[in-house]
PDB file of C-alpha atoms in Angstrom:
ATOM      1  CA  UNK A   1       0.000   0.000   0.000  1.00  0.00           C
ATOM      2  CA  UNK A   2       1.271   3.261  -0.956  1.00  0.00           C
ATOM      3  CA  UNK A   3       1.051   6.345   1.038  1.00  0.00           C
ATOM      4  CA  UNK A   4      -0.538   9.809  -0.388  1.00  0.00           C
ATOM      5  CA  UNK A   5      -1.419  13.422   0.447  1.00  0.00           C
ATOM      6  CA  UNK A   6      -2.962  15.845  -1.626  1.00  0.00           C
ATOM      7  CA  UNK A   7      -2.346  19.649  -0.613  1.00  0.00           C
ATOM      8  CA  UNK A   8      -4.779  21.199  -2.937  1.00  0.00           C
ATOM      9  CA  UNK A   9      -6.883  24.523  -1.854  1.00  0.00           C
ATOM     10  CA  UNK A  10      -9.720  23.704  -3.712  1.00  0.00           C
ATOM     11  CA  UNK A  11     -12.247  21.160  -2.050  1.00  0.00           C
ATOM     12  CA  UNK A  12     -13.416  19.772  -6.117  1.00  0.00           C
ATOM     13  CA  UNK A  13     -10.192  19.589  -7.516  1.00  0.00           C
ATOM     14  CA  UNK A  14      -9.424  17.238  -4.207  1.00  0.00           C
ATOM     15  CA  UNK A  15     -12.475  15.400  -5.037  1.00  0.00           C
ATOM     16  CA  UNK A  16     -11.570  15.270  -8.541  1.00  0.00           C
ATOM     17  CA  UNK A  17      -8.328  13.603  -7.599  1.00  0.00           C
ATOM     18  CA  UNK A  18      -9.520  11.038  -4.878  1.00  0.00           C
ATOM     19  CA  UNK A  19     -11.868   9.852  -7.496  1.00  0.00           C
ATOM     20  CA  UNK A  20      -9.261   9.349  -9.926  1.00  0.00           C
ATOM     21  CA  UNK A  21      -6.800   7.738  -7.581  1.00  0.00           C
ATOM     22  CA  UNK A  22      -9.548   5.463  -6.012  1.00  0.00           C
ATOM     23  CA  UNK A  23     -10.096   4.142  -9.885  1.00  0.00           C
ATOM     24  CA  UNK A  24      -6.747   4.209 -11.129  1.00  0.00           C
ATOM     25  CA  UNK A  25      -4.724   2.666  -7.945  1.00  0.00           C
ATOM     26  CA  UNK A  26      -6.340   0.503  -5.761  1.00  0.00           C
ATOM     27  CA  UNK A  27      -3.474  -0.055  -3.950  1.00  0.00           C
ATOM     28  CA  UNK A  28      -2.838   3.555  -3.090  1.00  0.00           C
ATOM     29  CA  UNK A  29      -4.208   5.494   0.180  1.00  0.00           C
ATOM     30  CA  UNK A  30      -4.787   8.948   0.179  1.00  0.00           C
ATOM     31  CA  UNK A  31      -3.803   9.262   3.886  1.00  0.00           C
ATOM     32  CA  UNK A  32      -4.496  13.193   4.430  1.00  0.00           C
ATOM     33  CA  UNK A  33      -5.448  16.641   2.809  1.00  0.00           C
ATOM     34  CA  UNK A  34      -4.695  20.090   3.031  1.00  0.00           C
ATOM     35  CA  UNK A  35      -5.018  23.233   1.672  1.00  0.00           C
ATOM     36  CA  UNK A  36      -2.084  25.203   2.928  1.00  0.00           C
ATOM     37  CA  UNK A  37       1.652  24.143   2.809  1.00  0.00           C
ATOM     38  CA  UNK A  38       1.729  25.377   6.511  1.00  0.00           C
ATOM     39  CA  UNK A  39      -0.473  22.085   7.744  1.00  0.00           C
ATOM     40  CA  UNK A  40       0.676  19.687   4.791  1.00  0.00           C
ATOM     41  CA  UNK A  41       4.530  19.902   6.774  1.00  0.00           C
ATOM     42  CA  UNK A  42       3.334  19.852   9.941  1.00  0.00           C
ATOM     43  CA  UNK A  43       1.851  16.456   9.208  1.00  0.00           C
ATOM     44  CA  UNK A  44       4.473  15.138   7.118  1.00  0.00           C
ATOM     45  CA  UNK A  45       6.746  16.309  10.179  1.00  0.00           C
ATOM     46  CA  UNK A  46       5.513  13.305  12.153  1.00  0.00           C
ATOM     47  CA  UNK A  47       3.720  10.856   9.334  1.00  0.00           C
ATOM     48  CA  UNK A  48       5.164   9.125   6.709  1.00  0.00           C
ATOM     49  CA  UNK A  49       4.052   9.649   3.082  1.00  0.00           C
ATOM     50  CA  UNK A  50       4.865   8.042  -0.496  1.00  0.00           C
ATOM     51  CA  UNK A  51       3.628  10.780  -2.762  1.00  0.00           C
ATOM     52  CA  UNK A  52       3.042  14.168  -2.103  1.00  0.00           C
ATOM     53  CA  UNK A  53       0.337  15.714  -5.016  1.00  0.00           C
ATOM     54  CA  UNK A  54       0.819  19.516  -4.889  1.00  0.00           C
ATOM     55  CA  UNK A  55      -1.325  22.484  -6.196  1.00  0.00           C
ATOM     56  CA  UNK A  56       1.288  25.199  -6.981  1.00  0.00           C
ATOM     57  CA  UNK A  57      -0.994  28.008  -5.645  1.00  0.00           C
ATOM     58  CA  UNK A  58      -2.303  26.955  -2.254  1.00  0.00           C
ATOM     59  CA  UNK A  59      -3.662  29.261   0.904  1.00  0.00           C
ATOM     60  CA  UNK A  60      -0.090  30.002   1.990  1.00  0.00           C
ATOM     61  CA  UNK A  61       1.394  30.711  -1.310  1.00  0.00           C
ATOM     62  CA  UNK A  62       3.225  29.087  -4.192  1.00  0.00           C
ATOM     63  CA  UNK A  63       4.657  25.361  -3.098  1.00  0.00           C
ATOM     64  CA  UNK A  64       6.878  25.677  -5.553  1.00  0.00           C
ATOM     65  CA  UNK A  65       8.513  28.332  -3.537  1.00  0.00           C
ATOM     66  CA  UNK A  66       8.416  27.149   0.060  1.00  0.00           C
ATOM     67  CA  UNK A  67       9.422  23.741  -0.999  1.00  0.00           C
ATOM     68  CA  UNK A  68      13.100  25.481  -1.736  1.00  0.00           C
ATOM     69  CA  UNK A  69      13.732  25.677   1.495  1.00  0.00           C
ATOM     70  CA  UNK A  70      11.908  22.326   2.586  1.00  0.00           C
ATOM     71  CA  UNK A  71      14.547  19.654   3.836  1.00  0.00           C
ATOM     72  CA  UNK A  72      15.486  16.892   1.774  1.00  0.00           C
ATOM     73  CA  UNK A  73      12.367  15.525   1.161  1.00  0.00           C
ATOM     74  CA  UNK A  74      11.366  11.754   1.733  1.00  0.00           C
ATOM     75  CA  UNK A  75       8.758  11.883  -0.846  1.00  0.00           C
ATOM     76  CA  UNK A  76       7.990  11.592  -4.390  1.00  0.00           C
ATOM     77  CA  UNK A  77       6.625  15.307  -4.870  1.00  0.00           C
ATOM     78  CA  UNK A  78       4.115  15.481  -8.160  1.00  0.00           C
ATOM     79  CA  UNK A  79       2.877  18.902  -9.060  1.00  0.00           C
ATOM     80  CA  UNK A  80      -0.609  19.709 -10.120  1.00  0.00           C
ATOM     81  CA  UNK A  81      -1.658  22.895 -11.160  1.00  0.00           C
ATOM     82  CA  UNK A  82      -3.213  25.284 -13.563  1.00  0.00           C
ATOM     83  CA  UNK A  83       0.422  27.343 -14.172  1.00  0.00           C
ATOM     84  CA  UNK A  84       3.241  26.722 -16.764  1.00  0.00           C
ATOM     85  CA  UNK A  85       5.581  29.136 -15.630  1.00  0.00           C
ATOM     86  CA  UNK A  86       6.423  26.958 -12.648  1.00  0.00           C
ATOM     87  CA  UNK A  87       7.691  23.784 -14.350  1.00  0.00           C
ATOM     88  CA  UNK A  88      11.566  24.623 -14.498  1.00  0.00           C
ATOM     89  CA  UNK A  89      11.004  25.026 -10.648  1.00  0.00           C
ATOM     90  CA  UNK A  90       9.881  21.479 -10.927  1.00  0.00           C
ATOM     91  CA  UNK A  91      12.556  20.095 -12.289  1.00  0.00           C
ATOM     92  CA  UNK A  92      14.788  21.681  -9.958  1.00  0.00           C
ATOM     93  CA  UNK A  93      12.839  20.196  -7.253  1.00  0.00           C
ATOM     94  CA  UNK A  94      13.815  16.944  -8.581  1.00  0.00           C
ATOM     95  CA  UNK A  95       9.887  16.549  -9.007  1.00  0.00           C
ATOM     96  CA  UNK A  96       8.353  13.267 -10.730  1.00  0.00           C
ATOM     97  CA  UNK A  97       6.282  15.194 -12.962  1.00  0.00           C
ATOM     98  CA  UNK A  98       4.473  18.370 -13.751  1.00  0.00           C
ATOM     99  CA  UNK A  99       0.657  18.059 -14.279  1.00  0.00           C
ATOM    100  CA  UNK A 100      -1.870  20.757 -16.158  1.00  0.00           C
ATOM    101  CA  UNK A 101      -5.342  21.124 -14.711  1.00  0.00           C
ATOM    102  CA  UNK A 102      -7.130  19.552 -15.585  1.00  0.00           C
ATOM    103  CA  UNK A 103      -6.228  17.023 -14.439  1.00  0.00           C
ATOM    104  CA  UNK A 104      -6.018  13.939 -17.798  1.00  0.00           C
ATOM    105  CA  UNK A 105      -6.276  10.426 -15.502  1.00  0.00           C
ATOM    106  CA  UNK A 106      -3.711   9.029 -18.398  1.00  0.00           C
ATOM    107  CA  UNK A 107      -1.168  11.695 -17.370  1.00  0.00           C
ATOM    108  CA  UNK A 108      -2.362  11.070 -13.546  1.00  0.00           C
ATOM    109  CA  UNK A 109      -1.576   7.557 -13.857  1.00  0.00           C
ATOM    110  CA  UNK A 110       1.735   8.164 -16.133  1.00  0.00           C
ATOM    111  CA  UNK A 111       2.917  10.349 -13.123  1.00  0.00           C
ATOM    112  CA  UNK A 112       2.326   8.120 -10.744  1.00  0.00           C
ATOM    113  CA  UNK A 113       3.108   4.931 -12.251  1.00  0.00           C
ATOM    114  CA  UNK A 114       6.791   6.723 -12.479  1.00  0.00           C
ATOM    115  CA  UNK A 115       6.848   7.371  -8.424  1.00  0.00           C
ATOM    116  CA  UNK A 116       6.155   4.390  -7.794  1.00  0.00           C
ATOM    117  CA  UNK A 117       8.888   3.520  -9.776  1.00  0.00           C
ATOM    118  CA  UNK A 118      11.183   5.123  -7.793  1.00  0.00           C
ATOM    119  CA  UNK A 119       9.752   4.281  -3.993  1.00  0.00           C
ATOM    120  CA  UNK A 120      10.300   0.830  -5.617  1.00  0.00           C
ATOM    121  CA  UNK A 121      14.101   1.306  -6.557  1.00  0.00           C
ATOM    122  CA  UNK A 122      15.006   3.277  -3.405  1.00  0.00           C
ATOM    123  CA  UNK A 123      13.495   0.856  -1.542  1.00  0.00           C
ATOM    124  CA  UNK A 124      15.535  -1.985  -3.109  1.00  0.00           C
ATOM    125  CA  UNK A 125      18.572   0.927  -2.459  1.00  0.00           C
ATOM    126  CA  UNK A 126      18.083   0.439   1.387  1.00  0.00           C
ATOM    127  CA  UNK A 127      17.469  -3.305   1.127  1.00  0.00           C
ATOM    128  CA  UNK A 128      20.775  -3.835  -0.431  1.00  0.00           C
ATOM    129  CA  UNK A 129      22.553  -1.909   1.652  1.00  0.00           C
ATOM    130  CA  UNK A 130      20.948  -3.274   4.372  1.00  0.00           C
ATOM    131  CA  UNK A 131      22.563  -6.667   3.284  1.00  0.00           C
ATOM    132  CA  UNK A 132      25.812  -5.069   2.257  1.00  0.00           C
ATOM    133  CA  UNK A 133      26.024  -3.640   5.900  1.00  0.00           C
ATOM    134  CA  UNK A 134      25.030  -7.301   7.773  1.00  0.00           C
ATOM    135  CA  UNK A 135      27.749  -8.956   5.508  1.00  0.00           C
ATOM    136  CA  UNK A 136      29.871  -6.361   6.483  1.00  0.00           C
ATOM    137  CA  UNK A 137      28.942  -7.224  10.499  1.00  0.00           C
ATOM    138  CA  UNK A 138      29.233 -10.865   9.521  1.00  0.00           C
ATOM    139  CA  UNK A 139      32.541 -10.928   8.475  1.00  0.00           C
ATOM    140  CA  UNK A 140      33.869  -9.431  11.526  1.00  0.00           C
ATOM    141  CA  UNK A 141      33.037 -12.007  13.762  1.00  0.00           C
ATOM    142  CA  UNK A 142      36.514 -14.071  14.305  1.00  0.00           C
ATOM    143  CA  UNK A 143      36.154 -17.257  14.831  1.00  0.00           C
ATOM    144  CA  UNK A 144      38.441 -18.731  17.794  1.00  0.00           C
ATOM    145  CA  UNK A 145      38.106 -22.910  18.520  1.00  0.00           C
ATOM    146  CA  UNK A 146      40.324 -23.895  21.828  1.00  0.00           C
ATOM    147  CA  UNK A 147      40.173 -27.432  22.923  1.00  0.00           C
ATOM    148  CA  UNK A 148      36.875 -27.238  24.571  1.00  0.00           C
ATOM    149  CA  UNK A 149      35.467 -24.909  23.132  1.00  0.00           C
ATOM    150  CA  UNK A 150      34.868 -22.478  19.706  1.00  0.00           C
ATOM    151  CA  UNK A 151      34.449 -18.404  20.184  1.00  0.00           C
ATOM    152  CA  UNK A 152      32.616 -16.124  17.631  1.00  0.00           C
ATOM    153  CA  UNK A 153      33.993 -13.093  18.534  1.00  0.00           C
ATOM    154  CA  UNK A 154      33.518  -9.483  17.433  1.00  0.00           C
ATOM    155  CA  UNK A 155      37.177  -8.611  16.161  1.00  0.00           C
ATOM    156  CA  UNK A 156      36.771  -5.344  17.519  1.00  0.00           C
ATOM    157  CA  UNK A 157      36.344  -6.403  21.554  1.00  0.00           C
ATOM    158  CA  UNK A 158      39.827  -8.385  20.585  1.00  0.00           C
ATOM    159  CA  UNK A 159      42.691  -5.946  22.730  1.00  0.00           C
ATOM    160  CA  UNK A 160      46.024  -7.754  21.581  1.00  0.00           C
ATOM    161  CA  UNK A 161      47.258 -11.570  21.066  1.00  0.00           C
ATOM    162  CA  UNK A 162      50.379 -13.171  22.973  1.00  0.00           C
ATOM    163  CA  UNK A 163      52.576 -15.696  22.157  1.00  0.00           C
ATOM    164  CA  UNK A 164      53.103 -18.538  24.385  1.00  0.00           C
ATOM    165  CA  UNK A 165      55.152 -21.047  23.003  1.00  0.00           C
ATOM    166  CA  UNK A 166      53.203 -22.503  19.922  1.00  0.00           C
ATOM    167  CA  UNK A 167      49.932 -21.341  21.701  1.00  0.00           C
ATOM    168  CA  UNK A 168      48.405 -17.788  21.442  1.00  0.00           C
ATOM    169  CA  UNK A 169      46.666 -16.123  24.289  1.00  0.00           C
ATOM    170  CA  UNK A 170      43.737 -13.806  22.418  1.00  0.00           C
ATOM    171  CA  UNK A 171      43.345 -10.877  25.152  1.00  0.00           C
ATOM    172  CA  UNK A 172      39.533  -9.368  24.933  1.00  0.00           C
ATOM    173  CA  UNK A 173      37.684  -6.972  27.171  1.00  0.00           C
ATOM    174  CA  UNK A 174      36.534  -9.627  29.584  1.00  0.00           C
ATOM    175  CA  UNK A 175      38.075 -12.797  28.867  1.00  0.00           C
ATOM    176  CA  UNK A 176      41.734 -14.214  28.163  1.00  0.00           C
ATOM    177  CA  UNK A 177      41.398 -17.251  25.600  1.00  0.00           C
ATOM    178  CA  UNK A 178      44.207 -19.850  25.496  1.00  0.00           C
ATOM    179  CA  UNK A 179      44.780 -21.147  21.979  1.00  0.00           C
ATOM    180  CA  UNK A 180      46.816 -23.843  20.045  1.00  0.00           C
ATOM    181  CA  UNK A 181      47.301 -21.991  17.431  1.00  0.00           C
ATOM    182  CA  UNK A 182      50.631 -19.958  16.700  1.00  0.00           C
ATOM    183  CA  UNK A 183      50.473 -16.248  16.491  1.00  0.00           C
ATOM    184  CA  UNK A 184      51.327 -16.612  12.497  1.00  0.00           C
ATOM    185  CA  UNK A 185      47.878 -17.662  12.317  1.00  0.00           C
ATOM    186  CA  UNK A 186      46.689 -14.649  13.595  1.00  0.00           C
ATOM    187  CA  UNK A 187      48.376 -12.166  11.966  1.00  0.00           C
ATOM    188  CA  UNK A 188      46.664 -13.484   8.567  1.00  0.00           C
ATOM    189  CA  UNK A 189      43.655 -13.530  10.583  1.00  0.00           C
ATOM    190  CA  UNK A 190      43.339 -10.381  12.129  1.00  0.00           C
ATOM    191  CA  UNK A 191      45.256  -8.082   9.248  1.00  0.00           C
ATOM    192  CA  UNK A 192      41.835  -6.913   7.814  1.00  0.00           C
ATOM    193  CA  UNK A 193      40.459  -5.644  10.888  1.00  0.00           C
ATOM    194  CA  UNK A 194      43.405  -3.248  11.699  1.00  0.00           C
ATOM    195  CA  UNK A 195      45.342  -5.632  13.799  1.00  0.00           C
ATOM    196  CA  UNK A 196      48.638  -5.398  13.399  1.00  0.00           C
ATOM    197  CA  UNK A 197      52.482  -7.632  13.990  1.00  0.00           C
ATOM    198  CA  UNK A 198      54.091  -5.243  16.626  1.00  0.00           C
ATOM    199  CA  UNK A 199      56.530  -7.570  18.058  1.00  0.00           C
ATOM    200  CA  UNK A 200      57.402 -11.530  17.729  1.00  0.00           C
ATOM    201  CA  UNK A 201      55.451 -11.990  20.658  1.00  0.00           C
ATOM    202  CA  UNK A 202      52.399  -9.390  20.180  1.00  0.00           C
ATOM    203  CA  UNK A 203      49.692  -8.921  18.037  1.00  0.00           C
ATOM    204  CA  UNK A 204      47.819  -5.389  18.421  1.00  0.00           C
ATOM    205  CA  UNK A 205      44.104  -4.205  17.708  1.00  0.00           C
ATOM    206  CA  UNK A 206      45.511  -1.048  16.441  1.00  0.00           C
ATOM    207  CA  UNK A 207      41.628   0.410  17.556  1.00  0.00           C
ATOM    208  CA  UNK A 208      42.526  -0.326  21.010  1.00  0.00           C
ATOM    209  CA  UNK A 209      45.814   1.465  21.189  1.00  0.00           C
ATOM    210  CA  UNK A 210      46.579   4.476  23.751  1.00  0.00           C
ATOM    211  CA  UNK A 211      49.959   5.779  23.470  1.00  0.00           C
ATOM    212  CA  UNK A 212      53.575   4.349  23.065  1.00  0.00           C
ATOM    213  CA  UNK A 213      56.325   5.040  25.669  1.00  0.00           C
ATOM    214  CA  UNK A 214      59.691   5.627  25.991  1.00  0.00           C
ATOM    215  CA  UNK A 215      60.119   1.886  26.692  1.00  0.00           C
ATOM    216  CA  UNK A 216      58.592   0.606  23.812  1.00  0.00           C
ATOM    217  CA  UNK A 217      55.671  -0.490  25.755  1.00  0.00           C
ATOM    218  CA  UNK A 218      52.372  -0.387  24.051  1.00  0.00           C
ATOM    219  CA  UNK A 219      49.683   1.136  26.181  1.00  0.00           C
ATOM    220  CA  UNK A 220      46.254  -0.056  25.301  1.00  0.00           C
ATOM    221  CA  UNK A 221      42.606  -0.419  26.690  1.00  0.00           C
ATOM    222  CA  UNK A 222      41.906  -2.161  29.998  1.00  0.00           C
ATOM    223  CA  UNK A 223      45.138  -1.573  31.356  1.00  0.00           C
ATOM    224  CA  UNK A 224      46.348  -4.242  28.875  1.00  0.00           C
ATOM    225  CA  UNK A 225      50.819  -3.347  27.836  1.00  0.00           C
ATOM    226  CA  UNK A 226      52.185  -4.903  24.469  1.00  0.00           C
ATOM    227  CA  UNK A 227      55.924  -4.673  23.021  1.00  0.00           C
ATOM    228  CA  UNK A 228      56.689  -3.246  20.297  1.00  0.00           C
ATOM    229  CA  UNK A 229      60.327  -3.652  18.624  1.00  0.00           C
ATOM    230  CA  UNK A 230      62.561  -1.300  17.330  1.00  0.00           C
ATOM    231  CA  UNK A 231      62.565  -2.515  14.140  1.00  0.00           C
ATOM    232  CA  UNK A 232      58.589  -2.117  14.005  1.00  0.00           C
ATOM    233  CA  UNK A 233      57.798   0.659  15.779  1.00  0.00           C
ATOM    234  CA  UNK A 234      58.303   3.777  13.033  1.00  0.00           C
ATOM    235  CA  UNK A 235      56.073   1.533  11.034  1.00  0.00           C
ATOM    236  CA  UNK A 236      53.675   0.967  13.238  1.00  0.00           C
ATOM    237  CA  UNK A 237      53.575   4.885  14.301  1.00  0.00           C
ATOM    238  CA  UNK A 238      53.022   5.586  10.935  1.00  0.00           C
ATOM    239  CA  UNK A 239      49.850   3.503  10.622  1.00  0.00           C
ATOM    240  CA  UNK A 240      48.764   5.052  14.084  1.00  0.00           C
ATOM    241  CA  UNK A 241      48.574   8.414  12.350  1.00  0.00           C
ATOM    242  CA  UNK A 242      46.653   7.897   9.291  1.00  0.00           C
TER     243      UNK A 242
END
């Protein structure tokens, strides 16, 4: 079901289109109406609408005008009027389309035929990026298996990795997690998510890093301290500062 209002100042030529949008769309529901631009924000301030029909000249003044300084709108915006002169304002607007009263239901249905059109593809828009964004989410869960057990962890909560031995001990914001494997497999791991090598025993959430003192000590989140080694550590200021 798609959503409309009509801001039109003159009760027929409402009518007129109600009737035609009743016929023409089943699917559609003219939600409100108004004849000022004044009350037609107002509503669309705290509902939601599809389509917006607009008279150019309504009890406020021109549409056209005040919809200039109107927000980015959310709405397909179709004029309907009895002036010409307006229609390069239209198209500035980014408007659907440009109707003459009156009003031909062909050209009524043309216009909104195309806005629908376009709620469609913006809507697919969102969806995709909606998908993009829980792939995205997805792939930053790090998967950690110990001998008893297998972690699916947010890379992000991950503060820095420590060799011990052939085992790694993966350092988070609540937990310490005792691995078998070496910290080689983590630097491949972990290089995508800003982690980085910072010392044959240490692997760094660069995220997670405070500061880096005199003693080559690594200051990071939770009170956690890594190493960093001489030869590493321009190279690893460097990526600190981009």
């Amino acid at each position: 079901m798609y959503k409309i209002v009509i801001a039109e100042d003159e009760f027929n030529a409402r009518e007129v289109l109600r009737k035609m949008l009743s016929l023409l769309f089943p699917q559609i529901e003219v939600i409100a109406e108004f004849s000022s631009f004044t009350d037609t924000k107002e509503f669309l301030s705290s509902n939601t609408a599809d389509i917006v029909l607009f008279d150019i000249e309504l009890d406020d003044g021109p549409s056209v005008e005040m919809l200039k300084d109107y927000p980015e709108a959310e709405f397909e915006t179709i004029f309907v009027t009895s002036y010409k002169k307006y229609a390069i304002d239209a198209i500035k607007l980014s408007a659907v389309d440009y109707i003459l009263k009156p009003v031909d239901p062909n050209e009524l249905k043309a216009a909104i035929d195309k806005a629908i059109l376009k709620i469609n593809d913006k809507k697919e828009m969102i969806a995709l990026k909606e998908i993009e964004k829980q792939k995205e989410e997805t792939h930053k869960k790090v998967v950690i298996k110990t001998y008893d057990n297998t972690y699916y962890l947010d890379a992000e909560s991950i503060i820095y990795l420590e060799a011990e031995g052939a085992y790694t001990t993966i350092f988070t914001s609540d937990r310490k997690i005792l691995t078998s494997k070496n910290l080689k497999h983590y630097e491949s791991l972990l290089k995508p998510y800003n982690f980085a090598r910072t010392h044959q025993k240490y692997i760094v959430n660069l995220n997670q890093v405070i500061s880096i003192d005199t003693n080559a000590d690594i200051i990071l989140n939770n009170g956690y301290k890594a190493k960093v080694s001489v030869r590493r550590k321009s190279e690893l200021v460097k990526q600190l500062n981009l």
